[in-house]
Coordinates of C-alpha atoms in Angstrom, one line a residue:
X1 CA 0.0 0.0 0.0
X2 CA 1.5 3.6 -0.5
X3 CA 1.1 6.8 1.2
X4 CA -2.5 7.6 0.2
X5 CA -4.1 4.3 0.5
X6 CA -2.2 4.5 4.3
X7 CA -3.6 7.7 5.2
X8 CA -7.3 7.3 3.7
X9 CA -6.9 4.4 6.3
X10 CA -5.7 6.1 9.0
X11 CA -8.5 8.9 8.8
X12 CA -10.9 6.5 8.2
X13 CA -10.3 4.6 11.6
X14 CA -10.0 7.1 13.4
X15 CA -12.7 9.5 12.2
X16 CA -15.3 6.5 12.3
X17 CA -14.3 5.8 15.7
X18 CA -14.4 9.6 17.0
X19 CA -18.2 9.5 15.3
X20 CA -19.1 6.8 17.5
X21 CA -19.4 9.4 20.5
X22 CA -20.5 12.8 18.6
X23 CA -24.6 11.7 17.9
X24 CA -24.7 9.6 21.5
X25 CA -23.1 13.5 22.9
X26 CA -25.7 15.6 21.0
X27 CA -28.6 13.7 21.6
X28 CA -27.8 12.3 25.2
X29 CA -27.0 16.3 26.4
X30 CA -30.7 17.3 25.0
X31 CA -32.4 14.5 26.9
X32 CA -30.7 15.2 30.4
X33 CA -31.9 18.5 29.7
X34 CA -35.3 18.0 28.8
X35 CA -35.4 15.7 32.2
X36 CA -33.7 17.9 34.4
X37 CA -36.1 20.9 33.4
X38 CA -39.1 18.5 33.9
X39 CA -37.6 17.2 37.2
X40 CA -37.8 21.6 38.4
X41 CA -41.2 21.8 36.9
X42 CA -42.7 18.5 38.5
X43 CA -40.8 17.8 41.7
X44 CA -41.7 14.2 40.1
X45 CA -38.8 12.1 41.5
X46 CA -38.2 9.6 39.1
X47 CA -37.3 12.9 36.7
X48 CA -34.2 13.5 39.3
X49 CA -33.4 10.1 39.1
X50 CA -33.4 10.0 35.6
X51 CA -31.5 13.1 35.4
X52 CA -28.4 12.1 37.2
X53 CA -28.5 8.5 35.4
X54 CA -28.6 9.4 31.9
X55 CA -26.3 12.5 33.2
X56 CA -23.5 10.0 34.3
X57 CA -23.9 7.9 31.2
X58 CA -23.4 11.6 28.7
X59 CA -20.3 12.2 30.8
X60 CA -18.5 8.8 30.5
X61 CA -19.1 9.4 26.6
X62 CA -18.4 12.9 26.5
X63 CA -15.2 12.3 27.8
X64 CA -14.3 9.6 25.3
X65 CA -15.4 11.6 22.7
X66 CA -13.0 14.4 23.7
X67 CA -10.1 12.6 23.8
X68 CA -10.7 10.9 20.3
X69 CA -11.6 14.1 18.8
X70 CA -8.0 15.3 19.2
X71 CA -6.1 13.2 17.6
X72 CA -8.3 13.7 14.3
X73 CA -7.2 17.4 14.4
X74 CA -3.6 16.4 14.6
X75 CA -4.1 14.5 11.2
X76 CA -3.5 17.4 9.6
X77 CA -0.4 18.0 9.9
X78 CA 0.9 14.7 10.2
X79 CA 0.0 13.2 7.3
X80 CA -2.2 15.4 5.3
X81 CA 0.0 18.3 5.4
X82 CA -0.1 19.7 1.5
X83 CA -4.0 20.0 2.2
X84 CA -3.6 21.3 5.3
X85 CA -1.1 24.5 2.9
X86 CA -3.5 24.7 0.3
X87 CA -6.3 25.1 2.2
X88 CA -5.6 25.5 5.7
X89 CA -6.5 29.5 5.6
X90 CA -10.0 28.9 5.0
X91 CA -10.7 25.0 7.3
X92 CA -8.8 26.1 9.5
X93 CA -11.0 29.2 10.8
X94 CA -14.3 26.9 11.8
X95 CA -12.0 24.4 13.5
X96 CA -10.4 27.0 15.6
X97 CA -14.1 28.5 17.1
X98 CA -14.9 24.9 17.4
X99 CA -12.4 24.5 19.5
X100 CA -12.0 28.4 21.6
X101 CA -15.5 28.8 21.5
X102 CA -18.0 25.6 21.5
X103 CA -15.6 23.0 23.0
X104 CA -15.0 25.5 26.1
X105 CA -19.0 26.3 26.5
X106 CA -19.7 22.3 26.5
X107 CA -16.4 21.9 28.8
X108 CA -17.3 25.2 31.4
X109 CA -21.2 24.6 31.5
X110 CA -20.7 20.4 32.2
X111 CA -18.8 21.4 35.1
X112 CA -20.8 23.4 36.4
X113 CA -23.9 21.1 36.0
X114 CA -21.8 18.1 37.5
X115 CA -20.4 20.5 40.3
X116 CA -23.4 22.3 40.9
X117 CA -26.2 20.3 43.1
X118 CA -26.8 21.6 45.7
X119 CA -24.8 24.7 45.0
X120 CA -26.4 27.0 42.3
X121 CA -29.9 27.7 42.2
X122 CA -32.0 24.6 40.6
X123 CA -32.9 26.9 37.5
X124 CA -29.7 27.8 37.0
X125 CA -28.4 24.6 37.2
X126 CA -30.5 23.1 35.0
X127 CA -29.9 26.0 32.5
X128 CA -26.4 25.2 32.5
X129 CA -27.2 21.2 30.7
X130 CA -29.0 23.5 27.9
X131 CA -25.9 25.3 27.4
X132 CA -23.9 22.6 26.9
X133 CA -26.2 21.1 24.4
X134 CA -26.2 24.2 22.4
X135 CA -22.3 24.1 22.9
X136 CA -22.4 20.2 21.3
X137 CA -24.7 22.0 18.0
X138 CA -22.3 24.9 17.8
X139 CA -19.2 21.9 17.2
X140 CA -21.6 20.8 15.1
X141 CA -21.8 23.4 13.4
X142 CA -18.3 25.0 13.0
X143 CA -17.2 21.0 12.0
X144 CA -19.5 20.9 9.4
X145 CA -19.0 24.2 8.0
X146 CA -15.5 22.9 7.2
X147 CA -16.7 19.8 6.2
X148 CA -19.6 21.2 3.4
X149 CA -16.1 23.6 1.8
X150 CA -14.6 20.1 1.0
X151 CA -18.0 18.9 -0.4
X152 CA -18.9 22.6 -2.4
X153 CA -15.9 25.0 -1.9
X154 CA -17.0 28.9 -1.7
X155 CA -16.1 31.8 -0.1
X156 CA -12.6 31.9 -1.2
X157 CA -10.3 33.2 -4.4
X158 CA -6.9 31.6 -5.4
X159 CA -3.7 33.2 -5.0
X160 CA -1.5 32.1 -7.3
X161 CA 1.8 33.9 -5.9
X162 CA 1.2 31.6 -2.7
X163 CA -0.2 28.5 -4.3
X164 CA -2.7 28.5 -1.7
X165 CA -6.8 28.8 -1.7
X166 CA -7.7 31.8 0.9
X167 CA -11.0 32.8 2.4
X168 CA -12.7 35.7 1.0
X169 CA -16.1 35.7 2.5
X170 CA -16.4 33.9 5.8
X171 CA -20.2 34.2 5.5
X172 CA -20.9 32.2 2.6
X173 CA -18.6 28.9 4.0
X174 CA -20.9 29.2 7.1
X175 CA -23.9 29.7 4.8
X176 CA -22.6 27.1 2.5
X177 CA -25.7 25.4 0.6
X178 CA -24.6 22.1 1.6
X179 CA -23.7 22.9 5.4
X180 CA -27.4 24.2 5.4
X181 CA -28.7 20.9 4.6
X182 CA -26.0 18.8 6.0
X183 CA -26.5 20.4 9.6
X184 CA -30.2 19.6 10.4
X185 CA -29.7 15.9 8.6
X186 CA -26.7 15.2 11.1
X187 CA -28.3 17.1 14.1
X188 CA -31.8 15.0 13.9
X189 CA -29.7 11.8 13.5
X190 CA -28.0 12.6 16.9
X191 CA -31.4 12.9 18.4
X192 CA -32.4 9.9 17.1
X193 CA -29.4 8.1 18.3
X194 CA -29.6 10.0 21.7
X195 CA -33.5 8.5 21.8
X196 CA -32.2 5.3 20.8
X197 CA -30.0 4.6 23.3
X198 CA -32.0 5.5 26.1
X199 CA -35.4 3.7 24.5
X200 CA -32.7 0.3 24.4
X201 CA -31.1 1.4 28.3
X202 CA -34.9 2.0 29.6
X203 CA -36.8 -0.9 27.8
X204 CA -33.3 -3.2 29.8
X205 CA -33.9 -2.0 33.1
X206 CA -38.1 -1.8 32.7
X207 CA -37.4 -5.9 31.7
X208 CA -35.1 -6.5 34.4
X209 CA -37.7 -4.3 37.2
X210 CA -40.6 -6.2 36.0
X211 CA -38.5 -9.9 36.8
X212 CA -40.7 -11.8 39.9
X213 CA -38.4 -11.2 43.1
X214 CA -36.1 -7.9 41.7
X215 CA -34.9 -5.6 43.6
X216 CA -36.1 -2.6 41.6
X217 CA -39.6 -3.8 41.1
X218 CA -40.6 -0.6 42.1
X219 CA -39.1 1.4 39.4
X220 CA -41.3 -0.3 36.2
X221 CA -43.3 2.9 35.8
X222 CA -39.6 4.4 35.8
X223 CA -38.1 2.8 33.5
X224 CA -41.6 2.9 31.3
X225 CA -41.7 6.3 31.1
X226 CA -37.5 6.1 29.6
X227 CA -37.9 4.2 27.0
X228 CA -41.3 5.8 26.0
X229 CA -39.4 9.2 25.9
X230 CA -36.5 7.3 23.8
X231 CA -38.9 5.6 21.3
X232 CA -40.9 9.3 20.9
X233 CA -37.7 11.1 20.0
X234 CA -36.4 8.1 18.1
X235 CA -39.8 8.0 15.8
X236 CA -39.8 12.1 15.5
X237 CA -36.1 12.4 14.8
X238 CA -36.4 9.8 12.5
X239 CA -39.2 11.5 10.4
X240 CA -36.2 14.6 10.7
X241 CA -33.5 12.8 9.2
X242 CA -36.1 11.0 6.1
X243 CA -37.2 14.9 5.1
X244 CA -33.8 16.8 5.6
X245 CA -31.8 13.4 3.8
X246 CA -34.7 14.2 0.8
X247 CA -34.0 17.8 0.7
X248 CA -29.8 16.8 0.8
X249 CA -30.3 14.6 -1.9
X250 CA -31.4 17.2 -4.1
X251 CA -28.6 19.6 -3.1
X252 CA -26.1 16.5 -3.3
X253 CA -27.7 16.3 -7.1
X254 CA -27.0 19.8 -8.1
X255 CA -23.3 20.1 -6.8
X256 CA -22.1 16.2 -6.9
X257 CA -24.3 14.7 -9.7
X258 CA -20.9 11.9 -9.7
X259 CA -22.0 11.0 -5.6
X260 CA -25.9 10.5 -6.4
X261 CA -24.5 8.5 -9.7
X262 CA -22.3 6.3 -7.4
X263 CA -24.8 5.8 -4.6
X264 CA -27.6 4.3 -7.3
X265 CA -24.9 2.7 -9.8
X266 CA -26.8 4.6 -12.4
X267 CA -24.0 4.4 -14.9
X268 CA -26.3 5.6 -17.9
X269 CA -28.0 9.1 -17.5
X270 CA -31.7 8.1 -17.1
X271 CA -35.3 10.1 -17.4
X272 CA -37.6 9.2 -14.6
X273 CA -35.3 6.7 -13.0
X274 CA -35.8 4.1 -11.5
X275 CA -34.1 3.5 -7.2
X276 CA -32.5 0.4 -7.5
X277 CA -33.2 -1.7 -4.5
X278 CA -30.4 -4.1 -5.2
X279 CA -27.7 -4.2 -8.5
X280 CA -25.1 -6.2 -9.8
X281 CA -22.2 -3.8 -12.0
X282 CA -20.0 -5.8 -14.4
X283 CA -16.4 -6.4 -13.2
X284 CA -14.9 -3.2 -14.5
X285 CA -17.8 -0.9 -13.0
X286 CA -18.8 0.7 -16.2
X287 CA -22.7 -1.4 -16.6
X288 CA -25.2 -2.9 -14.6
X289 CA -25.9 -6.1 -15.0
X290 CA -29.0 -7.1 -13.3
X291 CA -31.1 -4.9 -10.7
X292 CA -34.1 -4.9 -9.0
X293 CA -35.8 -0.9 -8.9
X294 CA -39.0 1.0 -8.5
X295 CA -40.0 3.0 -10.8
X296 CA -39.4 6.6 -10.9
X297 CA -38.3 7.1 -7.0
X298 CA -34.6 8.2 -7.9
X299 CA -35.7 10.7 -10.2
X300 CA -38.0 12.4 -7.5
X301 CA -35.2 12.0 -4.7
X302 CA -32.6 13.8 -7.0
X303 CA -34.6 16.1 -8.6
X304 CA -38.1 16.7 -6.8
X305 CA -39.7 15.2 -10.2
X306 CA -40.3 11.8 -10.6
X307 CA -40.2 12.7 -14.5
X308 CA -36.8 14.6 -13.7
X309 CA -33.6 13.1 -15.7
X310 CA -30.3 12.0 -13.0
X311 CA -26.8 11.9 -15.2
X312 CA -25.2 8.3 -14.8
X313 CA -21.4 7.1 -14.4
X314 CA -20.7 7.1 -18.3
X315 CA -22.0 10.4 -18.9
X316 CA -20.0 12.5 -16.1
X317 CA -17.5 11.0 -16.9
X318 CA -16.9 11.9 -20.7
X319 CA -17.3 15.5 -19.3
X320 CA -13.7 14.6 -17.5
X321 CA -11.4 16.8 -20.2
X322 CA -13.8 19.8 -20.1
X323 CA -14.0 20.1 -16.5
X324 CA -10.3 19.8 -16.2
X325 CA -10.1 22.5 -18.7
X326 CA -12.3 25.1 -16.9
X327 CA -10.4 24.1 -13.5
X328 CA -7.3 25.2 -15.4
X329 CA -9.1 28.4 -17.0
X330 CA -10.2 29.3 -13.3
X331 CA -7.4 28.8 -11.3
X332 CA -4.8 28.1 -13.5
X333 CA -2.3 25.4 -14.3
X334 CA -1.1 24.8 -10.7
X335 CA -4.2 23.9 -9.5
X336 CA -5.1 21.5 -12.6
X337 CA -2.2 20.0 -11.7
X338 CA -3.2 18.5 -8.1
X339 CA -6.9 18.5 -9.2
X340 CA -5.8 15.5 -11.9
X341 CA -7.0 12.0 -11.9
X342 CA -7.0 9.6 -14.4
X343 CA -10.8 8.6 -13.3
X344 CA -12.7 10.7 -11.3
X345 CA -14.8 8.1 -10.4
X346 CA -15.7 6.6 -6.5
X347 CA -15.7 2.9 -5.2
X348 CA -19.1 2.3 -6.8
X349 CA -20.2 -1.2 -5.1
X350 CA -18.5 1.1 -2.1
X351 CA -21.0 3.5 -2.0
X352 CA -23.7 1.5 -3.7
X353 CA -23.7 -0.4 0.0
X354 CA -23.2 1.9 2.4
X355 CA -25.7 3.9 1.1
X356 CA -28.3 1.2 1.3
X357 CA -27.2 0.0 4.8
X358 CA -27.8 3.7 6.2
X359 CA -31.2 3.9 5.1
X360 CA -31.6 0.5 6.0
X361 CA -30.7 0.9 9.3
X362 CA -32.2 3.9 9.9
X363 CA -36.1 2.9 9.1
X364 CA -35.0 -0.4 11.2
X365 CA -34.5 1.7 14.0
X366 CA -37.8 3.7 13.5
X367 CA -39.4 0.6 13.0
X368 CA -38.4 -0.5 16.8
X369 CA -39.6 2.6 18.0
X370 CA -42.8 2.4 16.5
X371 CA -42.9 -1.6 18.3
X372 CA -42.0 -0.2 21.6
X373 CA -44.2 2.7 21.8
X374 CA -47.3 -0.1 20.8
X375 CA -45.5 -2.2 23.4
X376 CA -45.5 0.1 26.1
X377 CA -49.2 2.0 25.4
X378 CA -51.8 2.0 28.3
X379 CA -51.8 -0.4 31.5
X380 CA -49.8 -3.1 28.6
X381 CA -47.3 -5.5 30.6
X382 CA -44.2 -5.4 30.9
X383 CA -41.7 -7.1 27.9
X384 CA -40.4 -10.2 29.9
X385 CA -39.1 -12.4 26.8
X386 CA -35.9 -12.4 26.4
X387 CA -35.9 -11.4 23.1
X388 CA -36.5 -7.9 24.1
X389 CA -32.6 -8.3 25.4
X390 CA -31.6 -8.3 22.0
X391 CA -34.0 -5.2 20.7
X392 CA -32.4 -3.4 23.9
X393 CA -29.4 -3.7 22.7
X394 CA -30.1 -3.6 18.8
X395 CA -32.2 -0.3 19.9
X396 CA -28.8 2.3 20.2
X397 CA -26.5 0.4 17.9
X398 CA -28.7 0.5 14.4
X399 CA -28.4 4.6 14.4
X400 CA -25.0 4.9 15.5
X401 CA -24.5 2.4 12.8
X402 CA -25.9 3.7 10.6
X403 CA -24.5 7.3 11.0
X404 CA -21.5 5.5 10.9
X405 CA -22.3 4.4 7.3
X406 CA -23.7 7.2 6.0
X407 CA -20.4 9.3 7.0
X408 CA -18.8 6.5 5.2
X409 CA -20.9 7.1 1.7
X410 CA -20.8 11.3 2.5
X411 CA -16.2 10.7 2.3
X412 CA -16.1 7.9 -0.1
X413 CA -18.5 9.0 -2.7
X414 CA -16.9 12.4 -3.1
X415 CA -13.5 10.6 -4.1
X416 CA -11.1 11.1 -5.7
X417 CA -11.7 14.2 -4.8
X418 CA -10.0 15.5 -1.1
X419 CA -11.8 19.2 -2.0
X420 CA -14.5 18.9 -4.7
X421 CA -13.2 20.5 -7.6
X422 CA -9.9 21.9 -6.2
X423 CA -7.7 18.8 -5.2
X424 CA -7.7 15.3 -5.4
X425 CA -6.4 13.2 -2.1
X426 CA -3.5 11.7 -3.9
X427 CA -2.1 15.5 -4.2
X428 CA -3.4 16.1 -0.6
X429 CA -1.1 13.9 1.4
X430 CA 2.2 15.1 3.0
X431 CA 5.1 14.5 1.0
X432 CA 7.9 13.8 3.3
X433 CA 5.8 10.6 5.0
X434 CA 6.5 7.2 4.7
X435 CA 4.8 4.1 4.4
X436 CA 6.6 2.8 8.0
X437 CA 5.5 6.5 9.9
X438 CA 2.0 6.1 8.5
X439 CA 1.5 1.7 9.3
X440 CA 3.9 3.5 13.2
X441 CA 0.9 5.8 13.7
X442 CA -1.8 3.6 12.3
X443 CA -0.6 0.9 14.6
X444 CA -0.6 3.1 17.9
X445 CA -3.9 4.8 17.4
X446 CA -5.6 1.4 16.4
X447 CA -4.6 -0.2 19.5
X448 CA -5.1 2.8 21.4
X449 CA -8.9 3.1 20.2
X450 CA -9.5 -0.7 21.0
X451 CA -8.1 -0.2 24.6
X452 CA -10.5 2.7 24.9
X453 CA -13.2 0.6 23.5
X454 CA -12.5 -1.6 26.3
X455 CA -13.0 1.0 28.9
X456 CA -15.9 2.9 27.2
X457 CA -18.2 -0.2 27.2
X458 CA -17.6 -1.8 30.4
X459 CA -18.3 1.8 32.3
X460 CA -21.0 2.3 30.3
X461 CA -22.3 -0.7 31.0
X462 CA -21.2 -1.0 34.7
X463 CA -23.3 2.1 35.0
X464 CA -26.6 0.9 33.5
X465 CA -26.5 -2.7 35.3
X466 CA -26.3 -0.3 38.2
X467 CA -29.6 1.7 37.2
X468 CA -30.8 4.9 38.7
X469 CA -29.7 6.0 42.1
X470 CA -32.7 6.2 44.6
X471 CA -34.0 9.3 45.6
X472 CA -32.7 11.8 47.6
X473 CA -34.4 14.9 47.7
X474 CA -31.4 17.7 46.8
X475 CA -30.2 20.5 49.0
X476 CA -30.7 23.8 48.7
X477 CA -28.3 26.2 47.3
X478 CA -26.7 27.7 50.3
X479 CA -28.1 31.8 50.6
X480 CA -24.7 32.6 51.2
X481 CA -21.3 31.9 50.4
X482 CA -19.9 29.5 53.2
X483 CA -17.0 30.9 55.6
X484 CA -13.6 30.7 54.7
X485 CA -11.7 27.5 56.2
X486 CA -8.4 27.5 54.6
X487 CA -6.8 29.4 52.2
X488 CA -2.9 29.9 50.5

């Protein structure tokens, strides 16, 4: 393997691994908060309780997300260094506010939260959970930003004395068309994971409550009332992410008609065409072979008209010499130069699947939402078979998966291009690395992640075995500052 192939790797695990955490974060951080508030407004006391449980399980992956998250910054410069000079003036600008602006509001306001029973006024306190969640959608938002530039680059004007692309209009890469769409689609898949993992923690702990002779028999209205809040902002997320994906679908048409080409291996421009449900390419990925489609659903997904035409494979690509033509009438011959491949085409089986598998997963997941909110309607009993052990634990994992896929098709199916239209990864790798540094790093981080892994699991589920403490009614904030004991 050389350099590239290396690096794509390196990114790749790491990257998928760091996304693990980010939806569980953003959704988990809006559900303590919606408890918390409802715990001040109530007095109820299985709110508390639910409060500090779900509370301890957002901290345990809120930490792990931290620590993966800076490693992928570090990337960078390590092996990704000639993308990080030709472009670094304008990615580099959300990054940093993600970092000195909406890392230190989630990091500040968690303390407080975690510090602060007992200590701050309860309405303060529980104002401080909401301003951590709106820290984890402003990450959200600055990371996307710089991810929609490498997907549709604007805001920005070649320099040809430095070789480098610099920002002209900070505005438009934070109004970006695609960052518009991309933000809501990734934000209501968060809540949907964040809903899913506490519909699969509550439905657990209301099985295990509702075993003859448990301790926690008592808590089955509890842990009822958990997983019908999970499967409610599972199923409404879920209707989120199906109507912001349709509206980035179109937008994905318009500005990388080669990714929703990919995505259906539609390698012949088609009117009214057809979604394939399942296709079989030829060897060399230039024809299909044999595919089962309905009729007309492509057509309305890319173009909002089911009699709308979608360009295949063959097509864009005989429109390879013209576009590297207007490249090199734009920005000149430097810039044709890293922006050359000898294909411009993605894996196609690659994201072919991964497409498929994210949808997929996602309507499963909505699917056993819809079950348990039947399941759990009324006076109805409580799930004793054990096969609601495996939907427990199905519940969280099909979002995050499929996130995790979908991610997968969003980076693959823009290849081979590293920024769309500017530069292609095989120029965007640093020079001076070798194959040993890259397979060194690789190595570390992989092992690393999988210790991690290790830990991240069993606290996680150390803590939900546990379940939620019992109730203690809080103290009040103390009217005034306590004396002075010690001081230096």
């Amino acid at each position: 393997m050389d350099p590239v192939d290396l690096a794509r790797w390196q990114f790749a695990i790491t990257t998928v691994y760091h996304f693990l955490f980010v939806p569980v974060t953003i959704g988990l951080s809006f559900i303590v908060a919606v408890t918390h508030v409802l715990w001040v407004r109530t007095r109820r006391p299985e709110w508390l309780r639910l409060t500090k449980f779900l509370g301890k399980l957002f901290t345990i992956n809120f930490a792990l997300g931290l620590v993966t998250g800076i490693v992928q910054e570090f990337q960078f410069g390590m092996n990704w260094s000639d993308y990080s000079r030709f472009v670094g003036d304008i990615f580099g600008a959300p990054l940093a506010l993600e970092a000195l602006l909406a890392f230190f509001v989630e990091s500040t306001f968690l303390g407080l939260w975690i510090f602060g029973w007992g200590r701050i006024p309860e309405k303060l306190h529980a104002a401080t959970m909401w301003v951590v969640h709106i820290g984890t959608l402003l990450s959200g938002y600055f990371i996307l930003a710089a991810n929609s530039f490498m997907q549709n680059p604007v805001g920005f004007r070649y320099n040809p004395d430095s070789g480098r692309a610099e920002m002209t209009d900070f505005l438009a890469i934070l109004t970006n068309k695609v960052q518009l769409v991309a933000f809501p689609h990734v934000i209501t898949s968060a809540y949907m994971v964040g809903g899913a993992v506490v519909m699969g923690v509550g439905v657990w702990l209301w099985r295990r409550a509702a075993q003859p002779g448990a301790s926690d028999a008592a808590d089955v209205p509890m842990y009822r009332k958990a997983t019908r809040l999970g499967a409610v902002l599972t199923l409404v997320a879920s209707l989120g992410v199906v109507i912001t994906g349709d509206v980035q679908g179109k937008i994905m048409t318009e500005v990388q008609p080669m990714k929703m080409a990919a995505a259906e291996a539609l390698y012949e421009s088609e009117t009214g065409a057809a979604f394939s449900v399942f296709t079989i390419g030829s060897l060399d990925g230039t024809e299909e072979v044999f595919a089962i489609k309905v009729p007309k659903v492509l057509a309305f997904m890319a173009t909002g008209n089911p009699n709308g035409t979608v360009e295949g494979i063959n097509e864009i690509k005989a429109r390879n010499a013209e576009m590297v033509a207007g490249i090199e009438r734009t920005y000149g011959s430097d810039v044709a130069r890293v922006a050359a491949d000898g294909d411009y085409t993605p894996n196609v089986p690659l994201a072919y699947w991964t497409f498929r598998i994210m949808m997929g997963l996602g309507f499963a997941s909505m699917g056993l939402s819809l079950l348990l909110l039947w399941v759990t309607r009324g006076r109805s009993r409580p799930p004793v078979s054990r096969l609601w052990v495996w939907a427990a634990i199905a519940a969280p994992l099909l979002p995050i998966f499929g996130n995790s896929f979908g991610w997968i098709f969003t980076e693959t199916g823009r290849q081979p291009w590293l920024v769309n239209g500017l530069m292609t990864t095989a120029f965007g790798v640093s020079p001076s690395v070798s194959v040993a540094e890259i397979w060194t790093s690789m190595t570390v981080f992989t092992l690393l992640y999988a210790v991690l892994a290790v830990v991240e699991v069993r606290l996680f589920l150390r803590y939900v075995a546990h379940g939620a403490e019992p109730f203690h009614e809080p103290e009040d904030a103390p009217a005034e500052d306590a004396p002075l004991q010690f001081a230096y």
